[in-house]
Amino acid sequence: MANHPDLLVGTEHGDDAAVYRLDEKTAIIVTVDFFTPITDDPYEFGLVAAANSLSDVYAMGGKPLVALNIVGFPSELAVEMLGDVLKGGYDKATEAGCLIVGGHTVDDAEPKYGLSVVGLIEPGKEVSNSNAQPGDVLVLTKAIGTGIITTGCKQGITPDAILKNAVAVMAELNKGASEAMMRVGVNSCTDITGFGLMGHLRGMVRGSNVGARIRVADVPVLPGVWELLEKGTVPGGTFRNMAGVKDCVDWDDSLTEEQRLLMCDAQTSGGLLISVPESKLDQLLSELEASGVQTRAVVGDITAENPGRIGVSP
Ligand code: CO
Ligand code: CO
């Protein structure tokens, strides 16, 4: 495991990105993320993949500076589609104020796209996933259920309007949410992606040595998700996530299988999960609103009891 006095955040707690100090005023945030298409539209794929890759810098409280494209693409599709994927990535990076300065492409049977991003932060200002404090409140900035919706899309049963809305949510940068939390000063943050709400919260409670409580009724859910769940639409990754958190989640007996699966749904480009002292909650909610963040849900809190565990109630 990498260890160095200037490595402020390394691999210890499975944080969103590494943070390396260059001097007293400057640290770089370094991260990489890429995945396979979530919809049939190559431009939208580019938008969402770039928003997702940039999100790890935002989760640390940083500003993305430069990025490199990472592309795997079948050569027979590359000519007609790759340009649109890269255009989506370019447009999203531009919105973030981040320059794409190069990249690398390999021939690959299944398309893949993402970015390696370098961001900036003042040393000591970085927001890790391992400093949540008892008494903190947990705020989530996007509704969940994108894994279920995109799986339903592959099955051909997600209504167009439902998919369109989910793509817009996935393509939304976590920039405003990140800037809001940095204006307020919060204890801990992570973004919700492939391991789902429970999986990423597990990283936070373990890294911070605290417990957490989540109320299912307070967790925002994208439109159309419950209907798809009732039809049995669940991504493979979501089942794996649920098995993966078995050792640390205490589900209330009254919770249905669907509710439990949803709390573990593998997200693409999900929101920030922010752990904020209760005394600063109102300030955070108003700063999020001022930043144009539509979803500002108080979903639970942090406890001294049951360190490393998550209690989930209806
Ligand atoms: Co992350
Ligand atoms: Co990531």
Short mmCIF file of N, CA and C in Angstrom, two decimals, residues 80-212:
data_model
loop_
_atom_site.label_atom_id
_atom_site.label_comp_id
_atom_site.label_asym_id
_atom_site.label_seq_id
_atom_site.Cartn_x
_atom_site.Cartn_y
_atom_site.Cartn_z
N GLU A 80 -18.64 5.25 -36.61
CA GLU A 80 -19.93 5.94 -36.56
C GLU A 80 -20.30 6.45 -35.16
N MET A 81 -19.80 5.83 -34.09
CA MET A 81 -20.30 6.20 -32.77
C MET A 81 -19.32 6.89 -31.84
N LEU A 82 -18.04 6.59 -31.99
CA LEU A 82 -17.09 7.08 -30.99
C LEU A 82 -17.04 8.61 -30.92
N GLY A 83 -17.19 9.24 -32.08
CA GLY A 83 -17.17 10.70 -32.10
C GLY A 83 -18.23 11.30 -31.20
N ASP A 84 -19.42 10.69 -31.20
CA ASP A 84 -20.51 11.20 -30.36
C ASP A 84 -20.23 10.97 -28.87
N VAL A 85 -19.64 9.82 -28.56
CA VAL A 85 -19.29 9.54 -27.16
C VAL A 85 -18.30 10.60 -26.67
N LEU A 86 -17.26 10.84 -27.46
CA LEU A 86 -16.22 11.80 -27.06
C LEU A 86 -16.78 13.22 -26.99
N LYS A 87 -17.72 13.53 -27.89
CA LYS A 87 -18.35 14.86 -27.86
C LYS A 87 -19.12 15.05 -26.55
N GLY A 88 -19.84 13.99 -26.12
CA GLY A 88 -20.55 14.06 -24.84
C GLY A 88 -19.58 14.30 -23.69
N GLY A 89 -18.49 13.55 -23.70
CA GLY A 89 -17.48 13.71 -22.64
C GLY A 89 -16.88 15.11 -22.65
N TYR A 90 -16.59 15.60 -23.86
CA TYR A 90 -16.00 16.94 -24.01
C TYR A 90 -16.96 18.01 -23.49
N ASP A 91 -18.23 17.89 -23.88
CA ASP A 91 -19.21 18.90 -23.44
C ASP A 91 -19.37 18.91 -21.92
N LYS A 92 -19.38 17.73 -21.32
CA LYS A 92 -19.56 17.66 -19.86
C LYS A 92 -18.32 18.18 -19.14
N ALA A 93 -17.15 17.83 -19.64
CA ALA A 93 -15.92 18.33 -19.02
C ALA A 93 -15.85 19.85 -19.14
N THR A 94 -16.27 20.37 -20.29
CA THR A 94 -16.28 21.83 -20.50
C THR A 94 -17.20 22.51 -19.49
N GLU A 95 -18.39 21.90 -19.29
CA GLU A 95 -19.32 22.45 -18.30
C GLU A 95 -18.67 22.49 -16.91
N ALA A 96 -17.82 21.49 -16.63
CA ALA A 96 -17.15 21.41 -15.33
C ALA A 96 -15.94 22.35 -15.25
N GLY A 97 -15.58 22.97 -16.37
CA GLY A 97 -14.38 23.81 -16.39
C GLY A 97 -13.12 22.98 -16.42
N CYS A 98 -13.22 21.75 -16.92
CA CYS A 98 -12.10 20.82 -16.94
C CYS A 98 -11.67 20.60 -18.39
N LEU A 99 -10.37 20.61 -18.65
CA LEU A 99 -9.85 20.41 -20.01
C LEU A 99 -9.55 18.94 -20.26
N ILE A 100 -10.03 18.40 -21.38
CA ILE A 100 -9.59 17.07 -21.79
C ILE A 100 -8.35 17.25 -22.65
N VAL A 101 -7.24 16.70 -22.19
CA VAL A 101 -5.94 17.03 -22.81
C VAL A 101 -5.31 15.84 -23.53
N GLY A 102 -6.09 14.78 -23.73
CA GLY A 102 -5.54 13.62 -24.45
C GLY A 102 -6.29 12.37 -24.03
N GLY A 103 -5.67 11.23 -24.29
CA GLY A 103 -6.32 9.99 -23.90
C GLY A 103 -5.73 8.81 -24.64
N HIS A 104 -6.40 7.67 -24.49
CA HIS A 104 -5.92 6.46 -25.14
C HIS A 104 -7.10 5.56 -25.49
N THR A 105 -7.03 4.96 -26.68
CA THR A 105 -8.10 4.08 -27.16
C THR A 105 -7.54 2.70 -27.48
N VAL A 106 -8.26 1.66 -27.06
CA VAL A 106 -7.89 0.30 -27.46
C VAL A 106 -9.09 -0.36 -28.13
N ASP A 107 -8.80 -1.33 -28.98
CA ASP A 107 -9.86 -2.12 -29.61
C ASP A 107 -10.45 -3.05 -28.55
N ASP A 108 -11.78 -3.06 -28.45
CA ASP A 108 -12.43 -3.79 -27.36
C ASP A 108 -13.79 -4.28 -27.86
N ALA A 109 -14.16 -5.51 -27.55
CA ALA A 109 -15.43 -6.05 -28.04
C ALA A 109 -16.62 -5.27 -27.49
N GLU A 110 -16.51 -4.82 -26.24
CA GLU A 110 -17.60 -4.07 -25.62
C GLU A 110 -17.14 -2.63 -25.39
N PRO A 111 -17.94 -1.64 -25.84
CA PRO A 111 -17.51 -0.24 -25.66
C PRO A 111 -17.35 0.12 -24.18
N LYS A 112 -16.33 0.91 -23.93
CA LYS A 112 -16.11 1.44 -22.57
C LYS A 112 -15.60 2.86 -22.72
N TYR A 113 -16.05 3.73 -21.76
CA TYR A 113 -15.57 5.10 -21.81
C TYR A 113 -15.54 5.70 -20.41
N GLY A 114 -14.56 6.54 -20.18
CA GLY A 114 -14.48 7.29 -18.92
C GLY A 114 -13.30 8.23 -18.98
N LEU A 115 -13.02 8.83 -17.83
CA LEU A 115 -11.93 9.81 -17.75
C LEU A 115 -11.03 9.49 -16.56
N SER A 116 -9.77 9.80 -16.72
CA SER A 116 -8.90 9.94 -15.56
C SER A 116 -8.78 11.43 -15.32
N VAL A 117 -9.11 11.87 -14.11
CA VAL A 117 -9.21 13.30 -13.83
C VAL A 117 -8.19 13.71 -12.78
N VAL A 118 -7.58 14.87 -13.00
CA VAL A 118 -6.73 15.49 -11.98
C VAL A 118 -7.42 16.76 -11.52
N GLY A 119 -7.60 16.87 -10.21
CA GLY A 119 -8.25 18.05 -9.65
C GLY A 119 -7.34 18.74 -8.64
N LEU A 120 -7.79 19.90 -8.18
CA LEU A 120 -7.02 20.68 -7.21
C LEU A 120 -7.80 20.88 -5.93
N ILE A 121 -7.05 20.94 -4.82
CA ILE A 121 -7.64 21.30 -3.54
C ILE A 121 -6.54 21.85 -2.63
N GLU A 122 -6.95 22.68 -1.69
CA GLU A 122 -5.99 23.16 -0.70
C GLU A 122 -5.74 22.03 0.31
N PRO A 123 -4.49 21.70 0.60
CA PRO A 123 -4.22 20.59 1.52
C PRO A 123 -4.94 20.80 2.86
N GLY A 124 -5.56 19.76 3.36
CA GLY A 124 -6.30 19.85 4.62
C GLY A 124 -7.76 20.17 4.42
N LYS A 125 -8.11 20.68 3.22
CA LYS A 125 -9.53 20.99 2.95
C LYS A 125 -10.24 19.81 2.31
N GLU A 126 -9.49 18.78 1.93
CA GLU A 126 -10.11 17.63 1.26
C GLU A 126 -11.12 16.96 2.19
N VAL A 127 -12.23 16.51 1.61
CA VAL A 127 -13.30 15.87 2.39
C VAL A 127 -13.23 14.36 2.14
N SER A 128 -12.78 13.62 3.13
CA SER A 128 -12.64 12.18 2.95
C SER A 128 -13.93 11.47 3.28
N ASN A 129 -13.96 10.17 3.02
CA ASN A 129 -15.13 9.37 3.38
C ASN A 129 -14.98 8.81 4.79
N SER A 130 -13.94 9.21 5.53
CA SER A 130 -13.66 8.53 6.81
C SER A 130 -13.57 9.49 7.99
N ASN A 131 -14.37 10.56 7.95
CA ASN A 131 -14.37 11.48 9.08
C ASN A 131 -15.79 11.85 9.53
N ALA A 132 -16.76 10.95 9.32
CA ALA A 132 -18.11 11.22 9.81
C ALA A 132 -18.10 11.17 11.34
N GLN A 133 -18.86 12.07 11.97
CA GLN A 133 -18.84 12.18 13.43
C GLN A 133 -20.23 11.89 14.01
N PRO A 134 -20.25 11.23 15.19
CA PRO A 134 -21.54 10.99 15.84
C PRO A 134 -22.32 12.30 15.99
N GLY A 135 -23.60 12.25 15.69
CA GLY A 135 -24.43 13.45 15.75
C GLY A 135 -24.58 14.11 14.38
N ASP A 136 -23.74 13.72 13.42
CA ASP A 136 -23.88 14.25 12.04
C ASP A 136 -25.20 13.79 11.44
N VAL A 137 -25.64 14.57 10.45
CA VAL A 137 -26.82 14.23 9.68
C VAL A 137 -26.35 13.89 8.27
N LEU A 138 -27.02 12.91 7.63
CA LEU A 138 -26.64 12.49 6.28
C LEU A 138 -27.57 13.11 5.25
N VAL A 139 -26.98 13.79 4.27
CA VAL A 139 -27.76 14.44 3.20
C VAL A 139 -27.37 13.83 1.86
N LEU A 140 -28.37 13.46 1.07
CA LEU A 140 -28.15 12.86 -0.25
C LEU A 140 -28.65 13.81 -1.32
N THR A 141 -27.85 14.01 -2.39
CA THR A 141 -28.17 15.07 -3.36
C THR A 141 -28.72 14.58 -4.71
N LYS A 142 -28.92 13.28 -4.88
CA LYS A 142 -29.64 12.78 -6.06
C LYS A 142 -30.52 11.61 -5.63
N ALA A 143 -31.65 11.45 -6.31
CA ALA A 143 -32.50 10.29 -6.07
C ALA A 143 -31.82 9.03 -6.62
N ILE A 144 -32.15 7.88 -6.04
CA ILE A 144 -31.51 6.62 -6.46
C ILE A 144 -32.45 5.79 -7.34
N GLY A 145 -31.87 4.75 -7.94
CA GLY A 145 -32.66 3.84 -8.77
C GLY A 145 -32.18 3.76 -10.22
N THR A 146 -31.03 4.41 -10.53
CA THR A 146 -30.57 4.42 -11.92
C THR A 146 -30.18 3.02 -12.42
N GLY A 147 -29.71 2.15 -11.51
CA GLY A 147 -29.35 0.79 -11.93
C GLY A 147 -30.57 0.03 -12.41
N ILE A 148 -31.66 0.18 -11.66
CA ILE A 148 -32.91 -0.50 -12.00
C ILE A 148 -33.47 0.06 -13.31
N ILE A 149 -33.44 1.37 -13.47
CA ILE A 149 -33.98 1.99 -14.68
C ILE A 149 -33.18 1.60 -15.92
N THR A 150 -31.84 1.61 -15.84
CA THR A 150 -31.04 1.27 -17.03
C THR A 150 -31.12 -0.23 -17.34
N THR A 151 -31.30 -1.05 -16.31
CA THR A 151 -31.49 -2.50 -16.57
C THR A 151 -32.84 -2.72 -17.26
N GLY A 152 -33.86 -1.99 -16.82
CA GLY A 152 -35.17 -2.06 -17.47
C GLY A 152 -35.09 -1.61 -18.92
N CYS A 153 -34.20 -0.67 -19.18
CA CYS A 153 -33.99 -0.18 -20.55
C CYS A 153 -33.41 -1.30 -21.41
N LYS A 154 -32.42 -2.03 -20.87
CA LYS A 154 -31.85 -3.16 -21.61
C LYS A 154 -32.89 -4.25 -21.86
N GLN A 155 -33.85 -4.37 -20.93
CA GLN A 155 -34.93 -5.36 -21.09
C GLN A 155 -36.06 -4.82 -21.99
N GLY A 156 -35.96 -3.55 -22.35
CA GLY A 156 -36.97 -2.94 -23.21
C GLY A 156 -38.26 -2.59 -22.50
N ILE A 157 -38.24 -2.46 -21.16
CA ILE A 157 -39.50 -2.18 -20.45
C ILE A 157 -39.50 -0.83 -19.72
N THR A 158 -38.41 -0.07 -19.78
CA THR A 158 -38.42 1.25 -19.14
C THR A 158 -39.09 2.26 -20.08
N PRO A 159 -40.16 2.93 -19.63
CA PRO A 159 -40.80 3.95 -20.48
C PRO A 159 -39.80 5.06 -20.83
N ASP A 160 -39.91 5.60 -22.04
CA ASP A 160 -38.96 6.62 -22.52
C ASP A 160 -38.81 7.81 -21.58
N ALA A 161 -39.95 8.30 -21.09
CA ALA A 161 -39.90 9.49 -20.23
C ALA A 161 -39.14 9.20 -18.94
N ILE A 162 -39.28 7.98 -18.44
CA ILE A 162 -38.60 7.57 -17.20
C ILE A 162 -37.08 7.51 -17.44
N LEU A 163 -36.71 6.95 -18.58
CA LEU A 163 -35.28 6.87 -18.92
C LEU A 163 -34.70 8.26 -19.13
N LYS A 164 -35.44 9.08 -19.85
CA LYS A 164 -34.97 10.44 -20.16
C LYS A 164 -34.68 11.21 -18.87
N ASN A 165 -35.58 11.11 -17.92
CA ASN A 165 -35.39 11.79 -16.65
C ASN A 165 -34.16 11.25 -15.92
N ALA A 166 -34.01 9.92 -15.91
CA ALA A 166 -32.87 9.31 -15.21
C ALA A 166 -31.55 9.72 -15.86
N VAL A 167 -31.52 9.79 -17.20
CA VAL A 167 -30.29 10.21 -17.90
C VAL A 167 -29.94 11.65 -17.52
N ALA A 168 -30.96 12.50 -17.45
CA ALA A 168 -30.70 13.90 -17.06
C ALA A 168 -30.10 13.97 -15.66
N VAL A 169 -30.61 13.14 -14.76
CA VAL A 169 -30.09 13.12 -13.38
C VAL A 169 -28.65 12.59 -13.36
N MET A 170 -28.39 11.52 -14.12
CA MET A 170 -27.04 10.95 -14.15
C MET A 170 -26.04 11.92 -14.78
N ALA A 171 -26.50 12.68 -15.77
CA ALA A 171 -25.60 13.59 -16.47
C ALA A 171 -25.31 14.87 -15.67
N GLU A 172 -26.07 15.07 -14.61
CA GLU A 172 -25.90 16.28 -13.82
C GLU A 172 -24.59 16.21 -13.03
N LEU A 173 -23.80 17.25 -13.12
CA LEU A 173 -22.55 17.30 -12.36
C LEU A 173 -22.82 17.46 -10.86
N ASN A 174 -21.95 16.88 -10.04
CA ASN A 174 -22.04 17.12 -8.60
C ASN A 174 -21.28 18.39 -8.19
N LYS A 175 -21.02 19.24 -9.17
CA LYS A 175 -20.27 20.48 -8.93
C LYS A 175 -20.96 21.40 -7.92
N GLY A 176 -22.24 21.69 -8.17
CA GLY A 176 -22.96 22.60 -7.28
C GLY A 176 -23.04 22.06 -5.87
N ALA A 177 -23.28 20.76 -5.74
CA ALA A 177 -23.38 20.13 -4.42
C ALA A 177 -22.04 20.22 -3.70
N SER A 178 -20.97 19.99 -4.45
CA SER A 178 -19.63 20.02 -3.86
C SER A 178 -19.27 21.44 -3.40
N GLU A 179 -19.55 22.42 -4.26
CA GLU A 179 -19.23 23.80 -3.90
C GLU A 179 -20.04 24.24 -2.68
N ALA A 180 -21.29 23.79 -2.61
CA ALA A 180 -22.13 24.13 -1.45
C ALA A 180 -21.54 23.54 -0.17
N MET A 181 -21.14 22.27 -0.23
CA MET A 181 -20.61 21.66 1.00
C MET A 181 -19.28 22.30 1.41
N MET A 182 -18.50 22.77 0.42
CA MET A 182 -17.23 23.41 0.77
C MET A 182 -17.45 24.79 1.39
N ARG A 183 -18.52 25.48 0.97
CA ARG A 183 -18.82 26.78 1.58
C ARG A 183 -19.21 26.60 3.04
N VAL A 184 -19.88 25.47 3.34
CA VAL A 184 -20.39 25.23 4.69
C VAL A 184 -19.31 24.62 5.58
N GLY A 185 -18.55 23.69 5.04
CA GLY A 185 -17.59 22.93 5.86
C GLY A 185 -18.31 21.72 6.44
N VAL A 186 -18.02 20.54 5.93
CA VAL A 186 -18.70 19.32 6.39
C VAL A 186 -17.66 18.31 6.86
N ASN A 187 -18.12 17.25 7.50
CA ASN A 187 -17.16 16.29 8.06
C ASN A 187 -16.71 15.23 7.07
N SER A 188 -17.63 14.76 6.23
CA SER A 188 -17.30 13.62 5.39
C SER A 188 -18.20 13.61 4.17
N CYS A 189 -17.72 13.00 3.10
CA CYS A 189 -18.53 12.90 1.89
C CYS A 189 -18.04 11.75 1.03
N THR A 190 -18.97 11.14 0.30
CA THR A 190 -18.63 10.20 -0.76
C THR A 190 -19.72 10.32 -1.82
N ASP A 191 -19.41 9.88 -3.05
CA ASP A 191 -20.48 9.87 -4.05
C ASP A 191 -21.04 8.46 -4.16
N ILE A 192 -22.32 8.39 -4.54
CA ILE A 192 -23.00 7.09 -4.60
C ILE A 192 -22.90 6.56 -6.02
N THR A 193 -22.14 5.49 -6.20
CA THR A 193 -21.97 4.91 -7.53
C THR A 193 -22.21 3.39 -7.46
N GLY A 194 -21.30 2.62 -8.03
CA GLY A 194 -21.57 1.19 -8.25
C GLY A 194 -21.92 0.34 -7.04
N PHE A 195 -21.46 0.72 -5.86
CA PHE A 195 -21.77 -0.11 -4.67
C PHE A 195 -23.10 0.26 -4.03
N GLY A 196 -23.76 1.27 -4.58
CA GLY A 196 -25.08 1.64 -4.06
C GLY A 196 -25.00 2.43 -2.77
N LEU A 197 -26.15 2.92 -2.32
CA LEU A 197 -26.19 3.73 -1.09
C LEU A 197 -25.60 2.97 0.10
N MET A 198 -26.00 1.71 0.27
CA MET A 198 -25.51 0.95 1.41
C MET A 198 -24.01 0.67 1.31
N GLY A 199 -23.54 0.35 0.12
CA GLY A 199 -22.12 0.00 -0.05
C GLY A 199 -21.20 1.19 0.20
N HIS A 200 -21.59 2.36 -0.30
CA HIS A 200 -20.74 3.54 -0.10
C HIS A 200 -20.84 4.06 1.33
N LEU A 201 -22.03 3.93 1.94
CA LEU A 201 -22.17 4.32 3.35
C LEU A 201 -21.37 3.36 4.23
N ARG A 202 -21.32 2.10 3.84
CA ARG A 202 -20.50 1.12 4.57
C ARG A 202 -19.05 1.58 4.63
N GLY A 203 -18.52 2.07 3.48
CA GLY A 203 -17.15 2.58 3.46
C GLY A 203 -16.99 3.74 4.44
N MET A 204 -18.01 4.60 4.50
CA MET A 204 -17.94 5.76 5.39
C MET A 204 -17.99 5.36 6.86
N VAL A 205 -18.91 4.47 7.24
CA VAL A 205 -19.01 4.12 8.67
C VAL A 205 -17.80 3.30 9.12
N ARG A 206 -17.28 2.48 8.24
CA ARG A 206 -16.09 1.70 8.60
C ARG A 206 -14.87 2.61 8.72
N GLY A 207 -14.68 3.47 7.73
CA GLY A 207 -13.52 4.36 7.74
C GLY A 207 -13.57 5.33 8.90
N SER A 208 -14.78 5.73 9.31
CA SER A 208 -14.95 6.74 10.36
C SER A 208 -15.13 6.10 11.74
N ASN A 209 -15.29 4.78 11.77
CA ASN A 209 -15.55 4.05 13.02
C ASN A 209 -16.76 4.60 13.77
N VAL A 210 -17.86 4.75 13.04
CA VAL A 210 -19.13 5.22 13.60
C VAL A 210 -20.24 4.31 13.07
N GLY A 211 -21.44 4.48 13.62
CA GLY A 211 -22.61 3.78 13.10
C GLY A 211 -23.46 4.75 12.28
N ALA A 212 -24.41 4.21 11.51
CA ALA A 212 -25.33 5.09 10.77
C ALA A 212 -26.73 4.52 10.83
#
